[in-house]
Amino acid sequence: AIQLTQSPSSLSASVGDRVTITCRASQGVSTALAWYQQKPGKVPKILIYDASTLESGVPSRFSGSGFGTEFTLSISSLQPEDFATYFCQQFHSIPPLTFGQGTRLE
Amino acid sequence: QVHLVQSGAEVRKPGSSVKVSCKASGGTFSSYTINWVRQAPGQGFEWMGGIIPILGTPKYTQNFQGRLTITTDESTSTAYMDLNSLRSEDTAIYYCAVSATYYGKFDFWGQGTLVTVSS
């Protein structure tokens, strides 16, 4: 199974900061990678798919990049509603689909 | 837009089984990939398996081989996740999630079903 390793596991930031989260795959996944945001007690929300495509309705301060084994999610200017947990998912090689362990932004 | 409604919370004893349902409305149920994932307390997500109703044959992750059965009822646009031989480590929130593409990104999620395994 392809393993996804996110870094950092937690990140302390302030409103207005630019933050970057990394997701590394144990094998190449091309661009078959998505990023989700999850707030406590809520269902995850997709932000980015195919490594860099912004999901409809997601603010443009979110962006994704990468190919193969290294990917990043960036938030250009943190807003109060962005404090959440973010995780990546690969859908290149199944089964199984796999997820990163999550990055808590606080 | 697809709306997924899951069955309610369950409490089970070790060694028993649980069946969680996921009813879809909107969209074309038969052609979507219905995924089941779980999230243990304070943990990340674990994909358990999935099924495309029109194809019928589910895919499972090896961790659940033999314990997990995923089925669908196209007449009611409902998917089911049946997990047996439950142990305390199976305590988690179980989600169904729909991919509009073949085992792709998760476009829509159910609200989650808490399954607690405790003696």
mmCIF file of C-alpha atoms in Angstrom:
data_model
loop_
_atom_site.group_PDB
_atom_site.id
_atom_site.type_symbol
_atom_site.label_atom_id
_atom_site.label_comp_id
_atom_site.label_asym_id
_atom_site.label_seq_id
_atom_site.Cartn_x
_atom_site.Cartn_y
_atom_site.Cartn_z
ATOM 1 C CA ALA A 1 0.000 0.000 0.000
ATOM 2 C CA ILE A 2 1.152 3.529 -0.720
ATOM 3 C CA GLN A 3 1.890 5.378 2.488
ATOM 4 C CA LEU A 4 1.368 9.121 2.791
ATOM 5 C CA THR A 5 3.388 11.063 5.322
ATOM 6 C CA GLN A 6 2.347 14.582 6.188
ATOM 7 C CA SER A 7 4.510 17.206 7.789
ATOM 8 C CA PRO A 8 4.276 18.857 10.115
ATOM 9 C CA SER A 9 1.790 16.911 12.229
ATOM 10 C CA SER A 10 0.770 20.154 13.889
ATOM 11 C CA LEU A 11 1.372 23.760 13.047
ATOM 12 C CA SER A 12 0.886 26.912 15.042
ATOM 13 C CA ALA A 13 0.081 30.001 12.985
ATOM 14 C CA SER A 14 -1.741 33.309 13.138
ATOM 15 C CA VAL A 15 -4.378 35.030 11.059
ATOM 16 C CA GLY A 16 -2.744 36.469 7.963
ATOM 17 C CA ASP A 17 0.142 33.982 7.899
ATOM 18 C CA ARG A 18 1.039 31.931 4.869
ATOM 19 C CA VAL A 19 1.274 28.239 5.707
ATOM 20 C CA THR A 20 2.435 25.211 3.777
ATOM 21 C CA ILE A 21 1.743 21.562 4.525
ATOM 22 C CA THR A 22 3.645 18.750 2.820
ATOM 23 C CA CYS A 23 2.474 15.277 1.874
ATOM 24 C CA ARG A 24 5.031 12.706 0.752
ATOM 25 C CA ALA A 25 4.059 9.437 -0.913
ATOM 26 C CA SER A 26 6.053 6.227 -0.554
ATOM 27 C CA GLN A 27 5.585 5.611 -4.281
ATOM 28 C CA GLY A 28 4.687 7.880 -7.154
ATOM 29 C CA VAL A 29 0.994 8.736 -7.467
ATOM 30 C CA SER A 30 1.239 11.068 -10.468
ATOM 31 C CA THR A 31 -1.277 13.814 -9.651
ATOM 32 C CA ALA A 32 -3.883 11.515 -8.075
ATOM 33 C CA LEU A 33 -3.908 13.354 -4.783
ATOM 34 C CA ALA A 34 -6.555 15.326 -2.925
ATOM 35 C CA TRP A 35 -6.544 17.579 0.127
ATOM 36 C CA TYR A 36 -9.370 17.793 2.673
ATOM 37 C CA GLN A 37 -10.169 20.056 5.588
ATOM 38 C CA GLN A 38 -11.884 18.725 8.677
ATOM 39 C CA LYS A 39 -13.181 20.765 11.587
ATOM 40 C CA PRO A 40 -13.954 19.130 14.963
ATOM 41 C CA GLY A 41 -17.148 17.111 14.873
ATOM 42 C CA LYS A 42 -17.668 17.832 11.190
ATOM 43 C CA VAL A 43 -17.477 15.891 7.941
ATOM 44 C CA PRO A 44 -14.365 16.496 5.819
ATOM 45 C CA LYS A 45 -14.556 18.996 3.003
ATOM 46 C CA ILE A 46 -12.543 18.598 -0.177
ATOM 47 C CA LEU A 47 -10.298 21.528 -1.052
ATOM 48 C CA ILE A 48 -7.994 20.379 -3.843
ATOM 49 C CA TYR A 49 -8.018 17.414 -6.203
ATOM 50 C CA ASP A 50 -5.682 16.154 -8.912
ATOM 51 C CA ALA A 51 -2.908 17.742 -6.829
ATOM 52 C CA SER A 52 -3.615 21.322 -7.881
ATOM 53 C CA THR A 53 -7.252 21.761 -8.968
ATOM 54 C CA LEU A 54 -9.284 23.917 -6.627
ATOM 55 C CA GLU A 55 -12.678 22.441 -5.803
ATOM 56 C CA SER A 56 -15.577 24.667 -6.780
ATOM 57 C CA GLY A 57 -16.474 27.114 -4.034
ATOM 58 C CA VAL A 58 -13.155 26.828 -2.193
ATOM 59 C CA PRO A 59 -11.467 30.193 -1.589
ATOM 60 C CA SER A 60 -8.552 31.005 -3.849
ATOM 61 C CA ARG A 61 -6.208 31.428 -0.872
ATOM 62 C CA PHE A 62 -5.941 27.632 -0.933
ATOM 63 C CA SER A 63 -3.598 26.123 -3.503
ATOM 64 C CA GLY A 64 -1.976 22.783 -4.153
ATOM 65 C CA SER A 65 1.047 21.653 -6.098
ATOM 66 C CA GLY A 66 3.210 18.633 -6.694
ATOM 67 C CA PHE A 67 3.658 15.503 -8.736
ATOM 68 C CA GLY A 68 4.806 11.985 -8.081
ATOM 69 C CA THR A 69 5.839 11.720 -4.457
ATOM 70 C CA GLU A 70 5.879 15.247 -3.063
ATOM 71 C CA PHE A 71 2.903 17.545 -2.693
ATOM 72 C CA THR A 72 2.088 20.747 -0.881
ATOM 73 C CA LEU A 73 -1.038 22.501 0.295
ATOM 74 C CA SER A 74 -0.633 26.222 0.838
ATOM 75 C CA ILE A 75 -2.901 28.783 2.422
ATOM 76 C CA SER A 76 -1.827 32.241 1.349
ATOM 77 C CA SER A 77 -3.369 34.313 4.143
ATOM 78 C CA LEU A 78 -4.872 32.410 7.037
ATOM 79 C CA GLN A 79 -8.406 33.295 8.014
ATOM 80 C CA PRO A 80 -10.000 32.423 11.377
ATOM 81 C CA GLU A 81 -12.152 29.747 9.748
ATOM 82 C CA ASP A 82 -9.069 27.952 8.388
ATOM 83 C CA PHE A 83 -7.969 26.589 11.756
ATOM 84 C CA ALA A 84 -8.716 22.903 11.272
ATOM 85 C CA THR A 85 -7.072 19.575 10.463
ATOM 86 C CA TYR A 86 -5.895 18.969 6.909
ATOM 87 C CA PHE A 87 -5.156 15.637 5.347
ATOM 88 C CA CYS A 88 -4.114 14.304 1.983
ATOM 89 C CA GLN A 89 -5.448 11.271 0.120
ATOM 90 C CA GLN A 90 -4.068 9.330 -2.821
ATOM 91 C CA PHE A 91 -6.279 7.572 -5.322
ATOM 92 C CA HIS A 92 -3.625 6.416 -7.762
ATOM 93 C CA SER A 93 -3.181 2.867 -6.554
ATOM 94 C CA ILE A 94 -6.127 0.969 -5.150
ATOM 95 C CA PRO A 95 -6.857 -0.974 -3.126
ATOM 96 C CA PRO A 96 -6.315 0.623 -0.776
ATOM 97 C CA LEU A 97 -6.965 4.306 -1.066
ATOM 98 C CA THR A 98 -4.754 5.833 1.597
ATOM 99 C CA PHE A 99 -4.682 8.983 3.673
ATOM 100 C CA GLY A 100 -2.050 11.035 5.386
ATOM 101 C CA GLN A 101 -2.212 11.134 9.158
ATOM 102 C CA GLY A 102 -3.341 14.755 9.199
ATOM 103 C CA THR A 103 -1.902 18.150 10.062
ATOM 104 C CA ARG A 104 -3.553 20.117 12.822
ATOM 105 C CA LEU A 105 -3.440 23.848 12.205
ATOM 106 C CA GLU A 106 -3.861 25.794 15.407
ATOM 107 C CA GLN B 1 -25.492 17.055 -5.670
ATOM 108 C CA VAL B 2 -25.621 13.803 -3.711
ATOM 109 C CA HIS B 3 -26.962 13.652 -0.168
ATOM 110 C CA LEU B 4 -25.920 10.693 1.974
ATOM 111 C CA VAL B 5 -27.753 9.756 5.168
ATOM 112 C CA GLN B 6 -26.293 7.057 7.396
ATOM 113 C CA SER B 7 -27.946 4.944 10.065
ATOM 114 C CA GLY B 8 -27.616 5.821 13.713
ATOM 115 C CA ALA B 9 -25.007 5.104 16.363
ATOM 116 C CA GLU B 10 -24.470 1.524 17.456
ATOM 117 C CA VAL B 11 -23.051 -0.168 20.537
ATOM 118 C CA ARG B 12 -21.820 -3.718 20.156
ATOM 119 C CA LYS B 13 -20.054 -6.314 22.263
ATOM 120 C CA PRO B 14 -16.721 -7.819 21.195
ATOM 121 C CA GLY B 15 -17.201 -10.698 18.792
ATOM 122 C CA SER B 16 -20.503 -9.435 17.446
ATOM 123 C CA SER B 17 -21.231 -7.722 14.133
ATOM 124 C CA VAL B 18 -22.614 -4.389 12.991
ATOM 125 C CA LYS B 19 -24.299 -3.261 9.789
ATOM 126 C CA VAL B 20 -24.327 0.416 8.855
ATOM 127 C CA SER B 21 -26.458 1.788 6.034
ATOM 128 C CA CYS B 22 -25.910 4.764 3.757
ATOM 129 C CA LYS B 23 -28.880 6.032 1.740
ATOM 130 C CA ALA B 24 -28.183 8.263 -1.221
ATOM 131 C CA SER B 25 -30.415 10.811 -2.851
ATOM 132 C CA GLY B 26 -29.638 12.833 -5.958
ATOM 133 C CA GLY B 27 -27.224 11.804 -8.658
ATOM 134 C CA THR B 28 -26.832 8.428 -10.332
ATOM 135 C CA PHE B 29 -26.334 5.933 -7.528
ATOM 136 C CA SER B 30 -25.492 2.970 -9.726
ATOM 137 C CA SER B 31 -22.461 4.565 -11.341
ATOM 138 C CA TYR B 32 -20.842 6.149 -8.313
ATOM 139 C CA THR B 33 -18.109 4.602 -6.213
ATOM 140 C CA ILE B 34 -19.411 4.147 -2.682
ATOM 141 C CA ASN B 35 -16.503 4.123 -0.262
ATOM 142 C CA TRP B 36 -16.447 3.203 3.405
ATOM 143 C CA VAL B 37 -13.832 4.782 5.630
ATOM 144 C CA ARG B 38 -13.456 4.965 9.364
ATOM 145 C CA GLN B 39 -11.857 7.338 11.816
ATOM 146 C CA ALA B 40 -10.900 6.052 15.251
ATOM 147 C CA PRO B 41 -10.918 8.578 18.102
ATOM 148 C CA GLY B 42 -8.215 11.172 17.538
ATOM 149 C CA GLN B 43 -6.880 9.298 14.506
ATOM 150 C CA GLY B 44 -6.735 9.721 10.757
ATOM 151 C CA PHE B 45 -8.863 8.067 8.147
ATOM 152 C CA GLU B 46 -8.672 4.435 7.125
ATOM 153 C CA TRP B 47 -10.228 3.324 3.853
ATOM 154 C CA MET B 48 -12.021 0.027 4.328
ATOM 155 C CA GLY B 49 -13.388 -0.728 0.908
ATOM 156 C CA GLY B 50 -15.673 0.382 -1.857
ATOM 157 C CA ILE B 51 -18.174 -0.697 -4.451
ATOM 158 C CA ILE B 52 -19.613 0.553 -7.717
ATOM 159 C CA PRO B 53 -23.224 -0.670 -7.714
ATOM 160 C CA ILE B 54 -23.465 -1.186 -11.467
ATOM 161 C CA LEU B 55 -20.316 -3.344 -11.409
ATOM 162 C CA GLY B 56 -21.209 -5.139 -8.208
ATOM 163 C CA THR B 57 -17.825 -6.475 -7.092
ATOM 164 C CA PRO B 58 -16.488 -4.692 -4.031
ATOM 165 C CA LYS B 59 -12.856 -3.933 -3.301
ATOM 166 C CA TYR B 60 -11.553 -4.328 0.235
ATOM 167 C CA THR B 61 -8.377 -3.356 1.963
ATOM 168 C CA GLN B 62 -6.425 -6.354 3.160
ATOM 169 C CA ASN B 63 -6.789 -5.331 6.815
ATOM 170 C CA PHE B 64 -10.477 -6.254 6.724
ATOM 171 C CA GLN B 65 -10.414 -9.278 4.472
ATOM 172 C CA GLY B 66 -12.861 -11.836 5.773
ATOM 173 C CA ARG B 67 -14.527 -9.493 8.283
ATOM 174 C CA LEU B 68 -16.015 -6.893 5.993
ATOM 175 C CA THR B 69 -18.864 -7.099 3.492
ATOM 176 C CA ILE B 70 -19.997 -4.150 1.421
ATOM 177 C CA THR B 71 -23.246 -4.412 -0.487
ATOM 178 C CA THR B 72 -25.746 -2.178 -2.211
ATOM 179 C CA ASP B 73 -29.468 -2.173 -2.885
ATOM 180 C CA GLU B 74 -30.004 -0.219 -6.079
ATOM 181 C CA SER B 75 -33.790 -0.237 -5.624
ATOM 182 C CA THR B 76 -33.401 1.980 -2.564
ATOM 183 C CA SER B 77 -30.057 3.646 -3.454
ATOM 184 C CA THR B 78 -28.617 2.316 -0.227
ATOM 185 C CA ALA B 79 -25.169 0.946 0.530
ATOM 186 C CA TYR B 80 -24.339 -1.248 3.495
ATOM 187 C CA MET B 81 -21.176 -1.946 5.453
ATOM 188 C CA ASP B 82 -21.224 -5.138 7.510
ATOM 189 C CA LEU B 83 -18.289 -5.728 9.881
ATOM 190 C CA ASN B 84 -18.102 -8.864 12.000
ATOM 191 C CA SER B 85 -15.881 -10.279 14.756
ATOM 192 C CA LEU B 86 -15.795 -6.828 16.283
ATOM 193 C CA ARG B 87 -13.077 -5.870 18.718
ATOM 194 C CA SER B 88 -12.502 -2.791 20.821
ATOM 195 C CA GLU B 89 -10.123 -1.375 18.201
ATOM 196 C CA ASP B 90 -13.067 -1.164 15.786
ATOM 197 C CA THR B 91 -14.556 1.638 17.865
ATOM 198 C CA ALA B 92 -14.675 4.516 15.394
ATOM 199 C CA ILE B 93 -16.841 6.790 13.330
ATOM 200 C CA TYR B 94 -17.712 5.044 10.092
ATOM 201 C CA TYR B 95 -18.382 7.169 7.015
ATOM 202 C CA CYS B 96 -19.692 6.423 3.586
ATOM 203 C CA ALA B 97 -18.336 8.709 0.893
ATOM 204 C CA VAL B 98 -19.141 8.932 -2.792
ATOM 205 C CA SER B 99 -16.651 9.321 -5.607
ATOM 206 C CA ALA B 100 -18.142 10.511 -8.880
ATOM 207 C CA THR B 101 -15.135 8.983 -10.640
ATOM 208 C CA TYR B 102 -13.723 5.456 -10.403
ATOM 209 C CA TYR B 103 -12.297 5.224 -6.869
ATOM 210 C CA GLY B 104 -11.386 8.882 -7.060
ATOM 211 C CA LYS B 105 -11.622 11.813 -4.723
ATOM 212 C CA PHE B 106 -14.473 11.833 -2.244
ATOM 213 C CA ASP B 107 -17.061 14.288 -3.526
ATOM 214 C CA PHE B 108 -19.766 13.743 -0.923
ATOM 215 C CA TRP B 109 -19.738 12.337 2.601
ATOM 216 C CA GLY B 110 -22.344 10.850 4.888
ATOM 217 C CA GLN B 111 -22.686 12.337 8.352
ATOM 218 C CA GLY B 112 -20.858 9.435 9.983
ATOM 219 C CA THR B 113 -21.999 6.625 12.286
ATOM 220 C CA LEU B 114 -20.342 6.068 15.649
ATOM 221 C CA VAL B 115 -19.801 2.392 16.383
ATOM 222 C CA THR B 116 -18.708 1.603 19.914
ATOM 223 C CA VAL B 117 -17.406 -1.861 20.731
ATOM 224 C CA SER B 118 -17.385 -2.495 24.437
ATOM 225 C CA SER B 119 -18.088 -5.344 26.794
#
